Short mmCIF file of C-alpha atoms and ligand atoms in Angstrom, two decimals:
data_model
loop_
_atom_site.label_atom_id
_atom_site.label_comp_id
_atom_site.label_asym_id
_atom_site.label_seq_id
_atom_site.Cartn_x
_atom_site.Cartn_y
_atom_site.Cartn_z
CA UNK A 1 134.52 127.73 38.86
CA UNK A 2 135.13 128.77 42.43
CA UNK A 3 131.75 130.64 42.69
CA UNK A 4 129.71 127.86 41.08
CA UNK A 5 130.71 125.36 43.79
CA UNK A 6 129.29 127.59 46.58
CA UNK A 7 126.08 128.68 44.83
CA UNK A 8 124.74 125.20 43.90
CA UNK A 9 124.35 123.95 47.52
CA UNK A 10 122.61 127.22 48.46
CA UNK A 11 120.10 126.81 45.67
CA UNK A 12 119.46 123.21 46.63
CA UNK A 13 118.96 124.30 50.24
CA UNK A 14 116.47 127.03 49.33
CA UNK A 15 114.47 124.65 47.14
CA UNK A 16 114.25 122.19 49.97
CA UNK A 17 112.99 124.77 52.45
CA UNK A 18 110.39 126.14 50.03
CA UNK A 19 109.18 122.65 49.16
CA UNK A 20 108.86 121.76 52.85
CA UNK A 21 106.80 124.89 53.61
CA UNK A 22 104.63 124.42 50.52
CA UNK A 23 103.83 120.78 51.38
CA UNK A 24 103.05 121.83 54.92
CA UNK A 25 100.66 124.62 53.99
CA UNK A 26 98.96 122.60 51.26
CA UNK A 27 98.39 119.46 53.34
CA UNK A 28 97.48 121.43 56.49
CA UNK A 29 99.45 119.17 58.84
CA UNK A 30 100.28 121.99 61.21
CA UNK A 31 97.76 123.84 63.26
CA UNK A 32 97.54 126.67 65.73
CA UNK A 33 97.51 125.49 69.35
CA UNK A 34 98.56 126.52 72.85
CA UNK A 35 101.39 125.12 74.86
CA UNK A 36 100.49 125.06 78.55
CA UNK A 37 103.38 126.00 80.79
CA UNK A 38 103.35 125.66 84.55
CA UNK A 39 106.17 127.00 86.67
CA UNK A 40 108.27 127.46 83.52
CA UNK A 41 107.79 123.80 82.56
CA UNK A 42 105.89 122.93 79.37
CA UNK A 43 103.15 120.51 80.42
CA UNK A 44 101.17 119.70 77.29
CA UNK A 45 99.78 121.18 74.10
CA UNK A 46 96.06 121.86 73.86
CA UNK A 47 93.72 123.05 71.16
CA UNK A 48 92.97 126.33 72.91
CA UNK A 49 93.07 128.12 76.25
CA UNK A 50 89.32 127.78 76.89
CA UNK A 51 89.49 123.98 76.75
CA UNK A 52 92.25 123.93 79.39
CA UNK A 53 90.51 126.44 81.68
CA UNK A 54 87.30 124.44 81.51
CA UNK A 55 89.12 121.20 82.40
CA UNK A 56 91.00 122.83 85.30
CA UNK A 57 87.69 124.14 86.69
CA UNK A 58 86.11 120.69 86.38
CA UNK A 59 88.99 118.90 88.19
CA UNK A 60 89.10 121.60 90.90
CA UNK A 61 85.34 121.27 91.56
CA UNK A 62 85.58 117.48 91.72
CA UNK A 63 88.58 117.47 94.09
CA UNK A 64 87.07 120.16 96.32
CA UNK A 65 84.04 117.96 96.75
CA UNK A 66 86.21 114.92 97.51
CA UNK A 67 88.43 116.50 100.16
CA UNK A 68 85.92 119.03 101.47
CA UNK A 69 88.37 121.84 101.24
CA UNK A 70 89.08 124.79 98.96
CA UNK A 71 91.68 124.36 96.31
CA UNK A 72 93.94 127.07 95.04
CA UNK A 73 95.99 127.07 91.87
CA UNK A 74 99.60 126.92 92.93
CA UNK A 75 100.66 128.45 89.64
CA UNK A 76 98.86 130.44 86.98
CA UNK A 77 99.19 128.41 83.79
CA UNK A 78 100.84 130.28 80.96
CA UNK A 79 99.72 129.80 77.39
CA UNK A 80 102.14 130.06 74.47
CA UNK A 81 100.79 130.15 70.94
CA UNK A 82 102.40 127.40 68.85
CA UNK A 83 102.09 125.93 65.39
CA UNK A 84 102.32 122.15 65.74
CA UNK A 85 101.38 118.99 63.87
CA UNK A 86 97.90 117.85 64.88
CA UNK A 87 99.10 114.65 66.54
CA UNK A 88 101.05 116.64 69.12
CA UNK A 89 97.84 117.99 70.61
CA UNK A 90 96.93 116.16 73.83
CA UNK A 91 93.67 114.25 74.04
CA UNK A 92 91.02 115.14 76.59
CA UNK A 93 92.04 112.27 78.90
CA UNK A 94 95.72 113.20 78.63
CA UNK A 95 94.84 116.77 79.60
CA UNK A 96 92.82 115.60 82.62
CA UNK A 97 95.66 113.31 83.75
CA UNK A 98 98.28 116.05 83.32
CA UNK A 99 96.21 118.50 85.37
CA UNK A 100 95.59 115.93 88.11
CA UNK A 101 99.23 114.89 88.34
CA UNK A 102 100.85 118.28 88.01
CA UNK A 103 101.63 120.51 90.91
CA UNK A 104 99.06 122.91 89.54
CA UNK A 105 96.42 122.04 92.12
CA UNK A 106 97.44 122.65 95.67
CA UNK A 107 95.51 123.06 98.84
CA UNK A 108 96.10 123.84 102.44
CA UNK A 109 96.10 120.52 104.26
CA UNK A 110 97.55 118.72 107.26
CA UNK A 111 100.05 115.91 107.06
CA UNK A 112 100.44 113.30 109.79
CA UNK A 113 104.09 112.46 110.35
CA UNK A 114 105.25 109.37 112.23
CA UNK A 115 108.83 109.58 113.51
CA UNK A 116 109.35 112.38 111.01
CA UNK A 117 108.11 110.32 108.05
CA UNK A 118 105.07 111.58 106.10
CA UNK A 119 102.17 109.11 106.23
CA UNK A 120 98.81 110.54 105.26
CA UNK A 121 97.57 113.99 104.30
CA UNK A 122 94.05 115.15 105.17
CA UNK A 123 91.93 118.30 104.72
CA UNK A 124 93.00 120.17 107.84
CA UNK A 125 94.54 119.94 111.33
CA UNK A 126 91.14 119.39 112.98
CA UNK A 127 90.51 116.36 110.76
CA UNK A 128 94.02 115.06 111.48
CA UNK A 129 93.49 115.45 115.23
CA UNK A 130 90.16 113.64 115.03
CA UNK A 131 91.77 110.77 113.10
CA UNK A 132 94.50 110.44 115.73
CA UNK A 133 92.04 110.32 118.63
CA UNK A 134 89.78 107.86 116.74
CA UNK A 135 92.84 105.75 116.04
CA UNK A 136 93.69 105.56 119.76
CA UNK A 137 90.16 104.33 120.46
CA UNK A 138 89.90 101.73 117.72
CA UNK A 139 93.44 100.45 118.22
CA UNK A 140 92.75 99.99 121.96
CA UNK A 141 90.08 97.41 121.07
CA UNK A 142 87.82 97.88 124.12
CA UNK A 143 84.63 96.08 125.03
CA UNK A 144 81.46 97.91 126.13
CA UNK A 145 82.43 97.60 129.79
CA UNK A 146 85.92 98.97 129.36
CA UNK A 147 87.11 102.53 129.25
CA UNK A 148 90.39 104.00 128.13
CA UNK A 149 92.30 105.68 130.93
CA UNK A 150 95.30 106.58 128.86
CA UNK A 151 96.31 105.98 125.24
CA UNK A 152 99.54 107.12 123.64
CA UNK A 153 101.34 106.57 120.41
CA UNK A 154 104.61 104.71 120.78
CA UNK A 155 106.13 106.71 117.90
CA UNK A 156 106.50 110.47 117.71
CA UNK A 157 103.35 111.56 115.89
CA UNK A 158 103.03 115.12 114.61
CA UNK A 159 100.67 117.12 112.47
CA UNK A 160 102.18 119.48 109.95
CA UNK A 161 100.01 122.08 108.30
CA UNK A 162 101.01 123.42 104.94
CA UNK A 163 100.30 123.55 101.24
CA UNK A 164 100.19 120.10 99.68
CA UNK A 165 99.43 118.69 96.24
CA UNK A 166 95.72 117.91 96.04
CA UNK A 167 96.42 114.37 94.81
CA UNK A 168 98.01 113.52 98.19
CA UNK A 169 94.99 114.56 100.26
CA UNK A 170 92.91 111.59 101.48
CA UNK A 171 89.43 111.46 102.95
CA UNK A 172 89.40 110.86 106.72
CA UNK A 173 88.07 107.26 106.67
CA UNK A 174 90.70 106.12 104.14
CA UNK A 175 93.47 107.87 106.06
CA UNK A 176 92.40 106.19 109.31
CA UNK A 177 92.21 102.74 107.68
CA UNK A 178 95.67 103.14 106.17
CA UNK A 179 97.20 104.17 109.51
CA UNK A 180 95.47 101.30 111.33
CA UNK A 181 96.19 98.42 108.97
CA UNK A 182 98.96 99.60 106.68
CA UNK A 183 98.95 98.93 102.99
CA UNK A 184 99.06 95.14 102.87
CA UNK A 185 97.43 92.61 100.62
CA UNK A 186 95.97 89.38 102.10
CA UNK A 187 98.03 86.20 102.28
CA UNK A 188 96.80 82.67 101.63
CA UNK A 189 96.75 80.21 104.52
CA UNK A 190 96.16 76.44 104.36
CA UNK A 191 94.25 74.89 107.28
CA UNK A 192 96.38 72.38 109.21
CA UNK A 193 95.33 69.63 111.65
CA UNK A 194 94.25 71.07 114.98
CA UNK A 195 93.63 74.56 113.58
CA UNK A 196 90.72 76.68 114.68
CA UNK A 197 89.71 80.07 113.38
CA UNK A 198 90.45 81.54 116.78
CA UNK A 199 94.05 80.21 116.73
CA UNK A 200 94.62 81.29 113.13
CA UNK A 201 93.31 84.77 113.90
CA UNK A 202 95.47 85.05 116.98
CA UNK A 203 98.60 83.88 115.15
CA UNK A 204 98.02 86.45 112.41
CA UNK A 205 97.13 89.33 114.67
CA UNK A 206 93.63 89.61 113.27
CA UNK A 207 90.09 88.74 114.37
CA UNK A 208 87.85 85.73 113.70
CA UNK A 209 85.17 88.08 112.33
CA UNK A 210 87.65 89.59 109.86
CA UNK A 211 88.67 86.18 108.49
CA UNK A 212 85.02 85.08 108.23
CA UNK A 213 84.09 88.25 106.35
CA UNK A 214 87.07 88.09 103.98
CA UNK A 215 86.33 84.44 103.09
CA UNK A 216 82.51 84.61 103.18
CA UNK A 217 82.44 81.92 105.87
CA UNK A 218 79.02 81.15 107.37
CA UNK A 219 80.31 78.97 110.22
CA UNK A 220 83.57 78.58 112.11
CA UNK A 221 83.96 75.00 110.82
CA UNK A 222 87.17 74.46 108.86
CA UNK A 223 88.19 71.67 106.50
CA UNK A 224 91.70 70.27 106.52
CA UNK A 225 93.61 71.77 103.59
CA UNK A 226 91.06 74.57 103.13
CA UNK A 227 92.60 77.79 101.78
CA UNK A 228 91.86 80.98 103.68
CA UNK A 229 92.68 84.55 102.80
CA UNK A 230 94.05 86.40 105.79
CA UNK A 231 94.88 90.06 105.84
CA UNK A 232 97.47 90.71 108.48
CA UNK A 233 97.55 94.26 109.63
CA UNK A 234 100.77 96.20 109.68
CA UNK A 235 99.85 99.48 111.37
CA UNK A 236 101.83 102.63 110.54
CA UNK A 237 101.54 103.70 114.19
CA UNK A 238 101.42 101.77 117.46
CA UNK A 239 99.11 102.59 120.35
CA UNK A 240 99.83 101.71 123.95
CA UNK A 241 96.77 102.00 126.14
CA UNK A 242 95.72 101.52 129.72
CA UNK A 243 92.16 100.33 130.09
CA UNK A 244 89.90 99.91 133.09
CA UNK A 245 87.13 97.38 132.92
CA UNK A 246 84.55 95.43 134.83
CA UNK A 247 83.25 91.96 134.14
CA UNK A 248 81.03 89.38 135.73
CA UNK A 249 82.76 86.06 136.31
CA UNK A 250 81.28 82.73 137.20
CA UNK A 251 82.45 81.12 140.43
CA UNK A 252 82.16 77.40 139.70
CA UNK A 253 80.54 75.43 142.48
CA UNK A 254 82.55 72.76 144.23
CA UNK A 255 81.39 69.21 144.64
CA UNK A 256 81.58 67.65 148.05
CA UNK A 257 81.47 63.89 148.24
CA UNK A 258 80.32 62.19 151.38
CA UNK A 259 80.18 58.49 151.88
CA UNK A 260 77.27 56.60 153.29
CA UNK A 261 76.86 52.96 154.19
CA UNK A 262 73.14 53.07 153.51
CA UNK A 263 73.29 53.71 149.76
CA UNK A 264 74.79 51.51 147.09
CA UNK A 265 75.18 54.02 144.28
CA UNK A 266 76.14 57.61 143.79
CA UNK A 267 73.33 60.06 144.56
CA UNK A 268 73.19 63.80 144.23
CA UNK A 269 71.88 65.16 147.54
CA UNK A 270 72.07 68.81 146.59
CA UNK A 271 72.45 70.35 143.15
CA UNK A 272 75.35 72.69 142.72
CA UNK A 273 74.80 76.25 141.64
CA UNK A 274 77.43 78.59 140.25
CA UNK A 275 78.11 81.85 142.00
CA UNK A 276 79.03 85.17 140.46
CA UNK A 277 81.59 87.86 141.12
CA UNK A 278 82.22 91.34 139.80
CA UNK A 279 85.83 91.75 138.80
CA UNK A 280 87.37 95.13 138.13
CA UNK A 281 90.68 95.12 136.32
CA UNK A 282 93.29 97.19 134.56
CA UNK A 283 94.73 96.12 131.22
CA UNK A 284 97.76 97.39 129.40
CA UNK A 285 97.44 96.83 125.68
CA UNK A 286 99.66 97.35 122.68
CA UNK A 287 97.70 97.68 119.45
CA UNK A 288 94.72 96.06 121.13
CA UNK A 289 96.59 93.03 122.47
CA UNK A 290 96.82 92.61 126.22
CA UNK A 291 100.39 92.87 127.51
CA UNK A 292 99.51 93.17 131.20
CA UNK A 293 96.43 92.22 133.18
CA UNK A 294 95.90 93.30 136.79
CA UNK A 295 92.84 92.51 138.90
CA UNK A 296 91.92 95.49 141.06
CA UNK A 297 89.05 94.08 143.08
CA UNK A 298 86.67 91.17 143.24
CA UNK A 299 83.24 91.41 144.81
CA UNK A 300 81.18 88.25 145.21
CA UNK A 301 77.63 89.07 144.19
CA UNK A 302 76.29 85.54 144.50
CA UNK A 303 77.83 82.75 146.50
CA UNK A 304 78.07 79.35 144.83
CA UNK A 305 76.08 76.49 146.28
CA UNK A 306 78.03 73.27 146.80
CA UNK A 307 77.02 70.17 144.93
CA UNK A 308 76.72 67.40 147.48
CA UNK A 309 77.13 63.87 146.32
CA UNK A 310 76.63 60.84 148.48
CA UNK A 311 78.59 57.80 147.45
CA UNK A 312 77.51 54.49 148.76
CA UNK A 313 80.05 52.18 150.29
CA UNK A 314 77.70 49.21 150.30
CA UNK A 315 78.83 46.85 147.64
CA UNK A 316 76.34 46.06 144.98
CA UNK A 317 76.60 43.57 142.16
CA UNK A 318 73.43 44.69 140.45
CA UNK A 319 74.93 47.92 139.23
CA UNK A 320 75.75 48.02 135.56
CA UNK A 321 78.82 49.70 134.26
CA UNK A 322 76.75 52.24 132.38
CA UNK A 323 75.10 53.47 135.57
CA UNK A 324 78.31 53.99 137.41
CA UNK A 325 80.02 51.75 139.88
CA UNK A 326 82.29 52.86 142.62
CA UNK A 327 83.53 56.41 142.57
CA UNK A 328 87.05 56.76 141.31
CA UNK A 329 87.41 60.54 141.35
CA UNK A 330 90.45 62.56 140.40
CA UNK A 331 88.95 64.60 137.58
CA UNK A 332 87.57 68.11 137.92
CA UNK A 333 84.49 69.31 136.03
CA UNK A 334 85.45 70.62 132.58
CA UNK A 335 82.38 72.89 132.52
CA UNK A 336 79.82 73.69 135.16
CA UNK A 337 76.29 73.11 133.98
CA UNK A 338 73.46 70.67 134.10
CA UNK A 339 73.82 67.18 132.63
CA UNK A 340 71.42 67.04 129.70
CA UNK A 341 72.24 63.46 128.73
CA UNK A 342 73.85 60.89 130.96
CA UNK A 343 76.29 58.12 130.21
CA UNK A 344 74.73 55.22 128.33
CA UNK A 345 71.35 56.91 128.13
CA UNK A 346 69.79 53.86 126.52
CA UNK A 347 71.58 54.17 123.21
CA UNK A 348 75.20 53.69 123.98
CA UNK A 349 76.01 57.31 124.79
CA UNK A 350 79.77 57.20 125.29
CA UNK A 351 80.01 60.22 127.57
CA UNK A 352 77.93 62.82 129.34
CA UNK A 353 76.50 66.00 127.84
CA UNK A 354 77.00 69.09 129.95
CA UNK A 355 74.87 72.11 129.12
CA UNK A 356 76.72 75.30 128.19
CA UNK A 357 76.55 78.38 126.01
CA UNK A 358 78.65 78.82 122.90
CA UNK A 359 81.94 80.38 123.96
CA UNK A 360 81.92 79.11 127.57
CA UNK A 361 85.34 77.92 128.73
CA UNK A 362 86.07 74.20 128.70
CA UNK A 363 88.74 73.24 131.22
CA UNK A 364 91.09 70.28 131.34
CA UNK A 365 89.71 67.74 133.83
CA UNK A 366 93.26 66.94 134.90
CA UNK A 367 96.81 67.66 133.85
CA UNK A 368 98.21 65.78 130.88
CA UNK A 369 99.31 65.89 127.27
CA UNK A 370 97.00 66.90 124.42
CA UNK A 371 97.10 63.98 121.97
CA UNK A 372 94.69 65.40 119.42
CA UNK A 373 93.06 68.76 118.82
CA UNK A 374 90.92 69.27 115.75
CA UNK A 375 87.99 68.06 113.69
CA UNK A 376 86.86 64.51 114.27
CA UNK A 377 83.76 63.53 112.27
CA UNK A 378 80.51 63.63 114.22
CA UNK A 379 82.39 64.84 117.29
CA UNK A 380 83.08 68.15 115.55
CA UNK A 381 86.01 70.05 117.00
CA UNK A 382 87.46 67.83 119.71
CA UNK A 383 90.34 67.74 122.16
CA UNK A 384 91.82 64.54 123.62
CA UNK A 385 94.03 64.65 126.68
CA UNK A 386 96.16 61.74 127.86
CA UNK A 387 96.55 61.83 131.65
CA UNK A 388 98.84 58.81 131.86
CA UNK A 389 98.11 55.39 133.39
CA UNK A 390 95.78 54.61 130.48
CA UNK A 391 93.35 57.43 131.36
CA UNK A 392 92.15 59.79 128.65
CA UNK A 393 89.46 62.47 128.46
CA UNK A 394 87.76 63.83 125.34
CA UNK A 395 85.92 67.12 124.85
CA UNK A 396 83.67 67.31 121.80
CA UNK A 397 81.45 69.72 119.76
CA UNK A 398 83.70 72.69 120.64
CA UNK A 399 83.33 76.00 118.81
CA UNK A 400 87.07 76.61 119.02
CA UNK A 401 90.16 74.90 120.31
CA UNK A 402 92.84 76.75 122.23
CA UNK A 403 95.50 74.04 122.47
CA UNK A 404 97.66 72.06 120.07
CA UNK A 405 98.50 68.37 119.89
CA UNK A 406 101.63 67.68 121.92
CA UNK A 407 100.97 70.52 124.35
CA UNK A 408 101.12 69.94 128.11
CA UNK A 409 98.07 71.24 129.96
CA UNK A 410 97.34 71.61 133.62
CA UNK A 411 94.18 70.80 135.53
CA UNK A 412 91.60 73.59 135.10
CA UNK A 413 93.39 75.16 132.12
CA UNK A 414 90.98 76.50 129.49
CA UNK A 415 91.50 74.27 126.45
CA UNK A 416 88.49 74.99 124.24
CA UNK A 417 85.16 76.78 123.98
CA UNK A 418 81.69 75.29 124.06
CA UNK A 419 80.00 74.98 120.70
CA UNK A 420 77.82 72.77 118.56
CA UNK A 421 80.16 71.47 115.85
CA UNK A 422 79.79 67.95 114.42
CA UNK A 423 76.58 66.03 115.04
CA UNK A 424 75.00 68.13 117.75
CA UNK A 425 71.63 69.72 118.23
CA UNK A 426 72.66 72.62 120.43
CA UNK A 427 75.62 74.06 122.25
CA UNK A 428 76.90 71.66 124.89
CA UNK A 429 80.01 69.75 125.88
CA UNK A 430 80.14 66.03 125.19
CA UNK A 431 82.67 64.79 127.73
CA UNK A 432 84.17 61.31 127.67
CA UNK A 433 86.43 59.38 129.99
CA UNK A 434 88.37 56.47 128.55
CA UNK A 435 90.27 54.13 130.82
CA UNK A 436 92.24 51.13 129.62
CA UNK A 437 90.84 51.67 126.14
CA UNK A 438 87.14 51.56 127.06
CA UNK A 439 84.56 54.23 127.79
CA UNK A 440 83.78 54.89 131.44
CA UNK A 441 80.97 56.78 133.12
CA UNK A 442 82.55 60.21 133.63
CA UNK A 443 80.49 60.74 136.82
CA UNK A 444 82.55 58.02 138.50
CA UNK A 445 85.70 60.04 137.80
CA UNK A 446 84.53 63.59 138.41
CA UNK A 447 85.19 64.96 141.87
ZN1 ZN B 501 77.02 63.54 123.99
#
């Protein structure tokens, strides 16, 4: 009885094993395959060695072409013969992925480190050096007439050569873009009253052209409530640069008013002409934004010609309000340029049109408070300044506005740029003077 109890389980066990093997062999569920081992770690199971070698060669050739550098196998794959169920064999795409993601493919490369932290990895030290010098140039944001005297990274930037996984190696252009802008996705911005593209760009540390491109905008006109995508840059390095530049600046002419008893209205005796000066300057910039601006020298290349206005002191009752009246003065010219359409002009023109190019500076005619800054129907982008004592000035058809409602401005401060927004046939400034709630001829107020 004692022996029987031990033997029965053994027999049952043997039967089970034999049955299992028999089923296996008959149904053919197991097959010969190779287990691919890299650095003592099993990676995947493949049909045969040739398939794996062919796939490794294909990935190596593709990656060598991408990074422009030779790739070495960090480890020789080892192949172990195995008998496995068919469904354990990796598919072609799984094999490709495993080869790409494993440490199998390595290459000599150069890593750029910022304050000791790895950022990007590129083909070699020469490429890394080129990226760093290109980065200093593009992050200095110079114009044609400016040259970089000195540009340095604020952080400690180093290049480390070594052997790196191929998957970490980037092409130069991608590496440069990542260092310059960081890895950030665009945010959504809703246009508010008084906004201009220029202001939005400045507040988000980006450029008008970038916002226009990202949103497929054809013009700089914005609608209240319009949604804009804005990609703010978040550079992985900072560049501090010193830049020398030259520019030509306009010297606005001054208007001299003389009085005469022999005339009864205001007459222009001599047209004013702007002068020009060459200004050389030094800028200190951080990531392309000016932090310090120093004028080195100014050379006048053309002297301005005064505008001479004769104002009559003889009283005249035949003058109509639209043609002028006595000179009040007190306002400075918001823009120097010819008057292309006068006040009244036969069809109730409520201001004067001063000729200018898109982008020219529009200056506050006097100090005051900005009461509105934004889109206003046919006026396009417009600024209104309240100077107190019931006197207001308006500046219309601007291409951009540089002030906000509620802001205090001083006489001569640049408040907007000339444009052709709203109902306008070309770039000019439509300038209005309102006193006591009614339109006035601006020429009576301009000094
Ligand atoms: Zn006008």
